[in-house]
Amino acid sequence: MQCGMNLQREGDSWQVLPRDFPTNNGGMCRKGWTSATLLEHPERLTKPLLREKNTDDFRAVSWEEALDFVANRWRQIQSAKGRDRVGIFGSGALTNEKAYALGKFARVALATSNIDYNGRFCMASGAAGGNRAFGVDRGLPFPMSDIARADAVFLFGSNVAETMPPIVQWFEKLRENGGKLLVSDPRATPTVQNADFHLQVTPGSDIALALGMLFVAIEEDLLDREFIQSRTEGFERVAKTAMNYWPARVEKLTGIDEIQLRETTRLLARGNSMFLTARGTEQHANGSDTVSAIINLALALGKVGKPLNGYGCLTGQGNGQGGREHGQKADQLPGYRKIDDPADRAYIAKIWGIEERDLPQKGRSGYEMLDAIGAPDGICSLWVVGSNLAVSTPRAGHIQNRLRELELLVVSDFFLSETAQLAHVVFPTAQWAEEEGTMTNLEGRVIKRNRAKTPPEGVLTDAQTMHELAKRLGCGEKFPTQPRDLFDELRLATQGATADYSGVSYEKVERENGVFWPCNAEKSPDGTPRMFLEKFAHPSGRARFFDVDFWGLPEEPDADFPFYFTTGRVMGHYQSGTQTRRVTELQAATPEVFVEIHPDAARELNIENGARVRVSSRRGEAIGAAKITEEIRADTLFMPFHWGGKSCANLLTIPALDPTSKMPEFKVCAAKIERLETIETVAETII
Ligand SMILES: Nc1nc2c(c(=O)[nH]1)N[C@H]1C(S)=C(S)[C@@H](COP(=O)(O)OP(=O)(O)OC[C@H]3O[C@@H](n4cnc5c(=O)[nH]c(N)nc54)[C@H](O)[C@@H]3O)O[C@H]1N2
Ligand SMILES: Nc1nc2c(c(=O)[nH]1)N[C@H]1C(S)=C(S)[C@@H](COP(=O)(O)OP(=O)(O)OC[C@H]3O[C@@H](n4cnc5c(=O)[nH]c(N)nc54)[C@H](O)[C@@H]3O)O[C@H]1N2
Ligand SMILES: [Mo]
């Protein structure tokens, strides 16, 4: 969310204090409160590490040795086997400046087409749906505070009470003002506890739910025909498809009965309504189509492109928004420019001082790049900057094996993550409070993070590491180390593009508590807090309906694997857990992985609360503690993905990719669960 906070030195430790900032209004979750713990954590990496040949041991080496080693190996691999054989994996944790520099590093310093990033696992389907309908993808097209003034907000597959606690204040205000909150989730999460309607859908079925609501809207004449006529195109085909989703069929597919379907559709049609999606609806092999079905519904009801209405994707990581705009993605150049657009290529090549023909074309998407390691044209070396792939990719056991096959795995991190443990070279990296830079939050608000302290001795920032490597590859002068210099270049690179930052400056950001893109000195000097009020970004200015249908799941439960297995987050841990498993308070609150199971299912399988259980799918198995709860559907198991080792939920997940966004199916596969007879302890996986 990019909560505003101050960092203050007190005695010999750092204290975090929440700030009255537009995003969090003085609120903060426990991860924010405890975040300073990691700055001076005893396990921080402070020296580059080099793996001893054919052993599991690392040797601390000088920066010179580590950088020379990596640059030489890259040169050898590329000249022997081809430029594309070296790849990069970036992150939505990186500042805009670093995300921009990393995309440039891949295309200019390495001249490889293979760069992708963890946003592919995060919001890529939300982005695809937004692009299809509106011609642009910005998480929310309005400031978060607008939520409080709507009449109804539908959260599709999001558990904000645990994943974005400070945003909850806007939902509370919504309800205080008489507005209604609707949530679809197979679980009665803490978010659901404070909602007016819980649609406890069968995992993977939101698309059928949205199509069913469109059926009801058509049948009960709840459509905004004037809006459909004047501001959209393509309704007829979509309406025809929706006629196949009559309530009785939808109930079979989703578990939502006709009364609730009709009641909630009427409610959304009535006043100002917002439709928000998050990972529960997006992380599916049909995530883009699911988002399209939801946007189709919003468009048909005329709830887009007007104040206090709209569709939004609740972007996850700190820089989940900015990280997806500036060229870390395989098909993308800065500012959402396209790598296959001749004009965009020519523009960026000029700024980067290279020939357009030397700018690589589109590379493989994240999972595809990792899966192809070992293939004749797959990458032989990977540099991971800001991701813990060994824990967070689908079918993680398979990907761990792929990573082990690399000739050279390089990881930049501040801790020895599970992925860094597999590396040949590890570069120690500065943390958030040790370098300045901008981040763009889910509202499209560019904000600035200041530097509060210097990094520990011997630690470089990612930008410095990039500069040193580029120098060894013959183009150090193209990679400034100062974020300000990188930002000036980014402004130029995005000028006139969809995500236009050319009118944003560090000073403006600080003065105004953030600036919403697009911000162009001539066209939109004040930034753009609210989008689409007059027109959408397609050439016609109209929003597009996109015809989608429900084809079923990549893997359905059956006799061998009878449960839906879904995954997600808990309040106290973050992502692959590299950071939060090292914070004493957070680790104490949720010390080990658990598997949620309904009492009826648990009884049948003779599993009691807290028992050691093994969950397995066709791809692998994991061990955890059973958590028996009424809050989950009886046909579904839920496991958070914050742990590695034997407790890694992703050992089970299925890498079925969305054909449009290439987002993997993290949210549903078929699994079974059994009680372990011998007492096996849950693997302690920190190091
Ligand atoms: N504490 C904490 N906060 C975080 C993070 C974290 O790791 N920890 N990560 C950040 C990041 S990167 C992201 S992307 C966001 C994610 O934020 P959310 O999307 O809110 O998080 P998830 O827990 O992945 O998924 C939300 C819900 O989807 C439900 N779900 C599963 N399958 C389905 C389905 O088929 N349909 C529907 N409707 N719901 C389903 C799950 O039960 C879960 O409650 O959180 C951000 N905030
Ligand atoms: N089963 C399942 N799997 C999932 C998901 C799910 O819901 N279910 N969600 C997916 C989603 S939405 C996401 S976003 C991914 C996230 O998964 P990952 O990409 O693995 O994200 P993190 O765990 O945050 O890992 C970031 C790593 O980079 C380091 N790091 C942080 N900041 C920086 C920096 O500035 N520079 C460098 N060099 N390193 C840094 C951290 O220490 C950490 O080791 O997981 C995905 N995987
Ligand atoms: Mo994410």
mmCIF file with all atom_site columns, N, CA and C in Angstrom, residues 149-169:
data_model
loop_
_atom_site.group_PDB
_atom_site.id
_atom_site.type_symbol
_atom_site.label_atom_id
_atom_site.label_alt_id
_atom_site.label_comp_id
_atom_site.label_asym_id
_atom_site.label_entity_id
_atom_site.label_seq_id
_atom_site.pdbx_PDB_ins_code
_atom_site.Cartn_x
_atom_site.Cartn_y
_atom_site.Cartn_z
_atom_site.occupancy
_atom_site.B_iso_or_equiv
_atom_site.pdbx_formal_charge
_atom_site.auth_seq_id
_atom_site.auth_comp_id
_atom_site.auth_asym_id
_atom_site.auth_atom_id
_atom_site.pdbx_PDB_model_num
ATOM 1  N N  . ARG A 1 149 ? -17.067 6.488   -0.018 1.00 0.00 ? 149 ARG A N  1
ATOM 2  C CA . ARG A 1 149 ? -18.259 7.223   -0.447 1.00 0.00 ? 149 ARG A CA 1
ATOM 3  C C  . ARG A 1 149 ? -19.120 6.476   -1.475 1.00 0.00 ? 149 ARG A C  1
ATOM 4  N N  . ALA A 1 150 ? -18.736 5.233   -1.779 1.00 0.00 ? 150 ALA A N  1
ATOM 5  C CA . ALA A 1 150 ? -19.562 4.451   -2.720 1.00 0.00 ? 150 ALA A CA 1
ATOM 6  C C  . ALA A 1 150 ? -20.781 3.899   -1.980 1.00 0.00 ? 150 ALA A C  1
ATOM 7  N N  . ASP A 1 151 ? -21.700 3.294   -2.729 1.00 0.00 ? 151 ASP A N  1
ATOM 8  C CA . ASP A 1 151 ? -22.856 2.642   -2.098 1.00 0.00 ? 151 ASP A CA 1
ATOM 9  C C  . ASP A 1 151 ? -22.631 1.152   -1.904 1.00 0.00 ? 151 ASP A C  1
ATOM 10 N N  . ALA A 1 152 ? -21.843 0.559   -2.792 1.00 0.00 ? 152 ALA A N  1
ATOM 11 C CA . ALA A 1 152 ? -21.543 -0.876  -2.667 1.00 0.00 ? 152 ALA A CA 1
ATOM 12 C C  . ALA A 1 152 ? -20.167 -1.151  -3.245 1.00 0.00 ? 152 ALA A C  1
ATOM 13 N N  . VAL A 1 153 ? -19.426 -2.015  -2.555 1.00 0.00 ? 153 VAL A N  1
ATOM 14 C CA . VAL A 1 153 ? -18.124 -2.437  -3.082 1.00 0.00 ? 153 VAL A CA 1
ATOM 15 C C  . VAL A 1 153 ? -18.083 -3.956  -3.047 1.00 0.00 ? 153 VAL A C  1
ATOM 16 N N  . PHE A 1 154 ? -17.749 -4.540  -4.177 1.00 0.00 ? 154 PHE A N  1
ATOM 17 C CA . PHE A 1 154 ? -17.650 -5.999  -4.252 1.00 0.00 ? 154 PHE A CA 1
ATOM 18 C C  . PHE A 1 154 ? -16.172 -6.362  -4.332 1.00 0.00 ? 154 PHE A C  1
ATOM 19 N N  . LEU A 1 155 ? -15.690 -7.050  -3.302 1.00 0.00 ? 155 LEU A N  1
ATOM 20 C CA . LEU A 1 155 ? -14.306 -7.544  -3.281 1.00 0.00 ? 155 LEU A CA 1
ATOM 21 C C  . LEU A 1 155 ? -14.315 -8.985  -3.773 1.00 0.00 ? 155 LEU A C  1
ATOM 22 N N  . PHE A 1 156 ? -13.794 -9.201  -4.941 1.00 0.00 ? 156 PHE A N  1
ATOM 23 C CA . PHE A 1 156 ? -13.742 -10.552 -5.492 1.00 0.00 ? 156 PHE A CA 1
ATOM 24 C C  . PHE A 1 156 ? -12.408 -11.201 -5.116 1.00 0.00 ? 156 PHE A C  1
ATOM 25 N N  . GLY A 1 157 ? -12.428 -12.141 -4.184 1.00 0.00 ? 157 GLY A N  1
ATOM 26 C CA . GLY A 1 157 ? -11.222 -12.902 -3.881 1.00 0.00 ? 157 GLY A CA 1
ATOM 27 C C  . GLY A 1 157 ? -10.115 -12.087 -3.269 1.00 0.00 ? 157 GLY A C  1
ATOM 28 N N  . SER A 1 158 ? -10.463 -11.323 -2.247 1.00 0.00 ? 158 SER A N  1
ATOM 29 C CA . SER A 1 158 ? -9.424  -10.567 -1.552 1.00 0.00 ? 158 SER A CA 1
ATOM 30 C C  . SER A 1 158 ? -9.673  -10.635 -0.058 1.00 0.00 ? 158 SER A C  1
ATOM 31 N N  . ASN A 1 159 ? -8.597  -10.725 0.684  1.00 0.00 ? 159 ASN A N  1
ATOM 32 C CA . ASN A 1 159 ? -8.694  -10.767 2.140  1.00 0.00 ? 159 ASN A CA 1
ATOM 33 C C  . ASN A 1 159 ? -7.957  -9.563  2.715  1.00 0.00 ? 159 ASN A C  1
ATOM 34 N N  . VAL A 1 160 ? -8.429  -8.374  2.360  1.00 0.00 ? 160 VAL A N  1
ATOM 35 C CA . VAL A 1 160 ? -7.708  -7.153  2.744  1.00 0.00 ? 160 VAL A CA 1
ATOM 36 C C  . VAL A 1 160 ? -7.471  -7.008  4.245  1.00 0.00 ? 160 VAL A C  1
ATOM 37 N N  . ALA A 1 161 ? -8.359  -7.583  5.055  1.00 0.00 ? 161 ALA A N  1
ATOM 38 C CA . ALA A 1 161 ? -8.179  -7.419  6.504  1.00 0.00 ? 161 ALA A CA 1
ATOM 39 C C  . ALA A 1 161 ? -6.841  -8.000  6.944  1.00 0.00 ? 161 ALA A C  1
ATOM 40 N N  . GLU A 1 162 ? -6.345  -9.010  6.205  1.00 0.00 ? 162 GLU A N  1
ATOM 41 C CA . GLU A 1 162 ? -5.026  -9.550  6.538  1.00 0.00 ? 162 GLU A CA 1
ATOM 42 C C  . GLU A 1 162 ? -3.935  -9.042  5.593  1.00 0.00 ? 162 GLU A C  1
ATOM 43 N N  . THR A 1 163 ? -4.299  -8.753  4.359  1.00 0.00 ? 163 THR A N  1
ATOM 44 C CA . THR A 1 163 ? -3.255  -8.425  3.390  1.00 0.00 ? 163 THR A CA 1
ATOM 45 C C  . THR A 1 163 ? -3.012  -6.928  3.208  1.00 0.00 ? 163 THR A C  1
ATOM 46 N N  . MET A 1 164 ? -3.983  -6.102  3.541  1.00 0.00 ? 164 MET A N  1
ATOM 47 C CA . MET A 1 164 ? -3.791  -4.647  3.446  1.00 0.00 ? 164 MET A CA 1
ATOM 48 C C  . MET A 1 164 ? -4.543  -3.955  4.585  1.00 0.00 ? 164 MET A C  1
ATOM 49 N N  . PRO A 1 165 ? -4.199  -4.294  5.840  1.00 0.00 ? 165 PRO A N  1
ATOM 50 C CA . PRO A 1 165 ? -5.020  -3.802  6.947  1.00 0.00 ? 165 PRO A CA 1
ATOM 51 C C  . PRO A 1 165 ? -5.321  -2.293  6.913  1.00 0.00 ? 165 PRO A C  1
ATOM 52 N N  . PRO A 1 166 ? -4.362  -1.441  6.544  1.00 0.00 ? 166 PRO A N  1
ATOM 53 C CA . PRO A 1 166 ? -4.720  -0.014  6.593  1.00 0.00 ? 166 PRO A CA 1
ATOM 54 C C  . PRO A 1 166 ? -5.798  0.408   5.585  1.00 0.00 ? 166 PRO A C  1
ATOM 55 N N  . ILE A 1 167 ? -6.074  -0.424  4.569  1.00 0.00 ? 167 ILE A N  1
ATOM 56 C CA . ILE A 1 167 ? -7.117  -0.045  3.601  1.00 0.00 ? 167 ILE A CA 1
ATOM 57 C C  . ILE A 1 167 ? -8.504  -0.283  4.194  1.00 0.00 ? 167 ILE A C  1
ATOM 58 N N  . VAL A 1 168 ? -8.533  -1.111  5.262  1.00 0.00 ? 168 VAL A N  1
ATOM 59 C CA . VAL A 1 168 ? -9.820  -1.503  5.841  1.00 0.00 ? 168 VAL A CA 1
ATOM 60 C C  . VAL A 1 168 ? -10.590 -0.293  6.364  1.00 0.00 ? 168 VAL A C  1
ATOM 61 N N  . GLN A 1 169 ? -9.849  0.768   6.771  1.00 0.00 ? 169 GLN A N  1
ATOM 62 C CA . GLN A 1 169 ? -10.544 1.942   7.292  1.00 0.00 ? 169 GLN A CA 1
ATOM 63 C C  . GLN A 1 169 ? -11.541 2.511   6.274  1.00 0.00 ? 169 GLN A C  1
#
